[in-house]
mmCIF file of C-alpha atoms in Angstrom:
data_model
loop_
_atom_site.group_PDB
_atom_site.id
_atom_site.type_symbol
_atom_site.label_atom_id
_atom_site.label_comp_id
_atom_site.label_asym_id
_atom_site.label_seq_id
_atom_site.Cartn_x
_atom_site.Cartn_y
_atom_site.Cartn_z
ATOM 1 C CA UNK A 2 106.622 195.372 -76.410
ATOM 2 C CA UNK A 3 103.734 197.070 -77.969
ATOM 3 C CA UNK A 4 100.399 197.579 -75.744
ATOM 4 C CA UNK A 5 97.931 198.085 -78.041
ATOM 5 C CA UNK A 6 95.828 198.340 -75.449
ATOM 6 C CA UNK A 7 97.223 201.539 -74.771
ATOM 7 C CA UNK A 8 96.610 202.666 -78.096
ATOM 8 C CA UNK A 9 92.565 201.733 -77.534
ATOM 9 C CA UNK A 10 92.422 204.649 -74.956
ATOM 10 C CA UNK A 11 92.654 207.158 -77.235
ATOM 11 C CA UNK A 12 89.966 209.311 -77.895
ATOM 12 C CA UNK A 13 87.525 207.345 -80.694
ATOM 13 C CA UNK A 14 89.836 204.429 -80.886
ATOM 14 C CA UNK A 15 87.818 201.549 -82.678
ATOM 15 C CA UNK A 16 90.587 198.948 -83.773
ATOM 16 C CA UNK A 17 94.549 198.893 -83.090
ATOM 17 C CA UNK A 18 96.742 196.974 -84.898
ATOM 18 C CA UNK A 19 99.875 194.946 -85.807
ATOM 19 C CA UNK A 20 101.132 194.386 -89.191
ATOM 20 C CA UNK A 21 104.308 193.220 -90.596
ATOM 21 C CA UNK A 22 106.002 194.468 -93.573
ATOM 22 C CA UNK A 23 104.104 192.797 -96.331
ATOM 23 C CA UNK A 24 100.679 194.218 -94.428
ATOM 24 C CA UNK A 25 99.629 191.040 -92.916
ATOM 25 C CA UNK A 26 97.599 191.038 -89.536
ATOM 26 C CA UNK A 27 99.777 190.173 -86.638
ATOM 27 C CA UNK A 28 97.801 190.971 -83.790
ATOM 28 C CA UNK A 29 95.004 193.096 -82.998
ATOM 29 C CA UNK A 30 92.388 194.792 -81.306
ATOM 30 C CA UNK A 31 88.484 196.050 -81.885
ATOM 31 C CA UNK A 32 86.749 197.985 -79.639
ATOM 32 C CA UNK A 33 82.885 196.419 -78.423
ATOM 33 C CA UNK A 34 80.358 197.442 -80.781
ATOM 34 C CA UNK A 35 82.836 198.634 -84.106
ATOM 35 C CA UNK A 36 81.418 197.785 -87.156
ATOM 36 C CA UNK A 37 85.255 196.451 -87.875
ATOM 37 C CA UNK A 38 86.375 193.033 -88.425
ATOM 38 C CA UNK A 39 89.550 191.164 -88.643
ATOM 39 C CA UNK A 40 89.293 190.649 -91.971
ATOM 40 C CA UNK A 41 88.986 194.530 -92.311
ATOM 41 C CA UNK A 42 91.845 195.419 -90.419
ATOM 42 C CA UNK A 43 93.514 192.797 -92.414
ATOM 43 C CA UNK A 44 93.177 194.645 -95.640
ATOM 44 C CA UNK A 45 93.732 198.160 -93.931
ATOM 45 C CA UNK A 46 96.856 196.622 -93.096
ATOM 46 C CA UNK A 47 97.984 196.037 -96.444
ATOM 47 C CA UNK A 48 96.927 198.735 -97.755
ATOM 48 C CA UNK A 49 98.975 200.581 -95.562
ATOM 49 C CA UNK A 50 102.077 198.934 -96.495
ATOM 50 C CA UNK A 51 100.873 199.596 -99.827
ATOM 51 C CA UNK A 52 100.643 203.434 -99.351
ATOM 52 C CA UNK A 53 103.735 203.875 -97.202
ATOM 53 C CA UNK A 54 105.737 202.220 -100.457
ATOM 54 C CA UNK A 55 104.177 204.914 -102.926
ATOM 55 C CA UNK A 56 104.859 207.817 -100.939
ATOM 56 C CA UNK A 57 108.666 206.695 -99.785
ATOM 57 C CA UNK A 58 108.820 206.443 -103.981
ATOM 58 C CA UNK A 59 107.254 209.699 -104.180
ATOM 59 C CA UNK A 60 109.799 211.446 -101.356
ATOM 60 C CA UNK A 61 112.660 210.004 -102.816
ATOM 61 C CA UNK A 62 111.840 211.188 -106.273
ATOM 62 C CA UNK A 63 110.723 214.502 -104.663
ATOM 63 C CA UNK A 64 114.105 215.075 -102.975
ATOM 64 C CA UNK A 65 116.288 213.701 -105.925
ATOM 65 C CA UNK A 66 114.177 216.082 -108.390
ATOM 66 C CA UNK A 67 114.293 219.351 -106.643
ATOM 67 C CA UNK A 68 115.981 221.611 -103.736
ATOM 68 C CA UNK A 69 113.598 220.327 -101.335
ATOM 69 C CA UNK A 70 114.420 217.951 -98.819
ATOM 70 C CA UNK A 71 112.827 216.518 -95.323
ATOM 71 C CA UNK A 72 109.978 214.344 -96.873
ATOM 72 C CA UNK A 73 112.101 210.980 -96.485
ATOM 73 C CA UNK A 74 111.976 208.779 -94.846
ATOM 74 C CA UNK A 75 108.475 207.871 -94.693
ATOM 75 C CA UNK A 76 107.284 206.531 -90.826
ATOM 76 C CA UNK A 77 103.987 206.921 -91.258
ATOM 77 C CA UNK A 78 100.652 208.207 -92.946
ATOM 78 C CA UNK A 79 96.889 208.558 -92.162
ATOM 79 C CA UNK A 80 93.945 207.811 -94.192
ATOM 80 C CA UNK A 81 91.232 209.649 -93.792
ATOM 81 C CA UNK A 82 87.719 207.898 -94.590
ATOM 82 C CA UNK A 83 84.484 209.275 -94.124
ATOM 83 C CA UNK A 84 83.540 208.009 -90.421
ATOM 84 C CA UNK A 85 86.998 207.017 -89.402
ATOM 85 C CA UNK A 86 90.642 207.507 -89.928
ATOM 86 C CA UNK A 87 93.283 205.332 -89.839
ATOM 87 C CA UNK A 88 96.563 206.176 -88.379
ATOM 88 C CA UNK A 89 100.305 204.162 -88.791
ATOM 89 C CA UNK A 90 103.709 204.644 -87.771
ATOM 90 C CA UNK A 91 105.906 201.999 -88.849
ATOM 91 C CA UNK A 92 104.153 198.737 -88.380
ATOM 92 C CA UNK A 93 101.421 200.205 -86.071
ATOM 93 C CA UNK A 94 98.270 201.530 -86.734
ATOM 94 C CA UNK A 95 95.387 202.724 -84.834
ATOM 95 C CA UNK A 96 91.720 203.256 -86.497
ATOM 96 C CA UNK A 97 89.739 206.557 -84.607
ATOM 97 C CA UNK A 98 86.189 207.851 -85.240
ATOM 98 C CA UNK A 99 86.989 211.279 -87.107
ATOM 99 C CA UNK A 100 84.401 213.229 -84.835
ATOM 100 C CA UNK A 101 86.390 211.922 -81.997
ATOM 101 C CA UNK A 102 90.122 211.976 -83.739
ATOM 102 C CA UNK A 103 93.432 213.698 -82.357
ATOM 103 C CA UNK A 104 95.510 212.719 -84.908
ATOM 104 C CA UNK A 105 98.518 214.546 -83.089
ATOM 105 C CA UNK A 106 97.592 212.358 -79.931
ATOM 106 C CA UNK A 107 97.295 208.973 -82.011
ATOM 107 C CA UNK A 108 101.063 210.083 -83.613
ATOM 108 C CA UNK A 109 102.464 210.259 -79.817
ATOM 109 C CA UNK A 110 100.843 207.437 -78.850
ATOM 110 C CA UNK A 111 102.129 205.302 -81.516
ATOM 111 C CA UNK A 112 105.719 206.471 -81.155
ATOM 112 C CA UNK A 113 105.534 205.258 -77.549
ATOM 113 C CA UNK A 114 104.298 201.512 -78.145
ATOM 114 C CA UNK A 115 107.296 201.801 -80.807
ATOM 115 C CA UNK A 116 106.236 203.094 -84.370
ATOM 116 C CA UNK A 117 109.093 204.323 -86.530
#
């Protein structure tokens, strides 16, 4: 069962998040005082879905067009915005303040509430 909870205790956490394969909301959280809104993390959501889909097309055709191999499959991603970051792993996601983000940290921490 995901904690996301948990996922609020990293460093800069401002929202964590549940979405389900076609990017809508499932469950969430915001931290007290983040300018974010459900509605936000709503369309974060999506467009995370949205992203993960264009870069397992652009592995795949990666891999099938060249010698290079290890880019598929996609679990995850992170977006990178000018004060915050958003972070996924499968159908997780955690937003962090970039002057506060450890993006290796978030990547743990989401493969233990059970991302990808």
């Amino acid at each position: 069962m995901t904690d996301l909870n948990q996922l609020m205790t990293l460093q800069g956490a401002q929202a964590a998040f549940v979405m389900n394969d076609r990017g809508e909301l499932q469950e969430h959280v915001i931290a007290e005082g983040s300018a974010l809104s459900e509605t936000a993390l709503d369309l974060l959501a999506h467009m995370c879905v949205a992203n993960n889909a264009i870069a397992t097309m652009q592995a795949r055709g990666w891999e099938t067009s060249s010698e290079s191999k290890g880019f598929y499959p996609i679990n995850g991603f992170t977006l990178i915005g000018m004060e915050w970051s958003a972070i996924t792993d499968g159908n997780l996601g955690v937003v962090v303040d970039n002057k506060q983000a450890d993006y290796e940290a978030a990547y743990q921490a989401l493969a233990q509430q059970g991302g990808a």
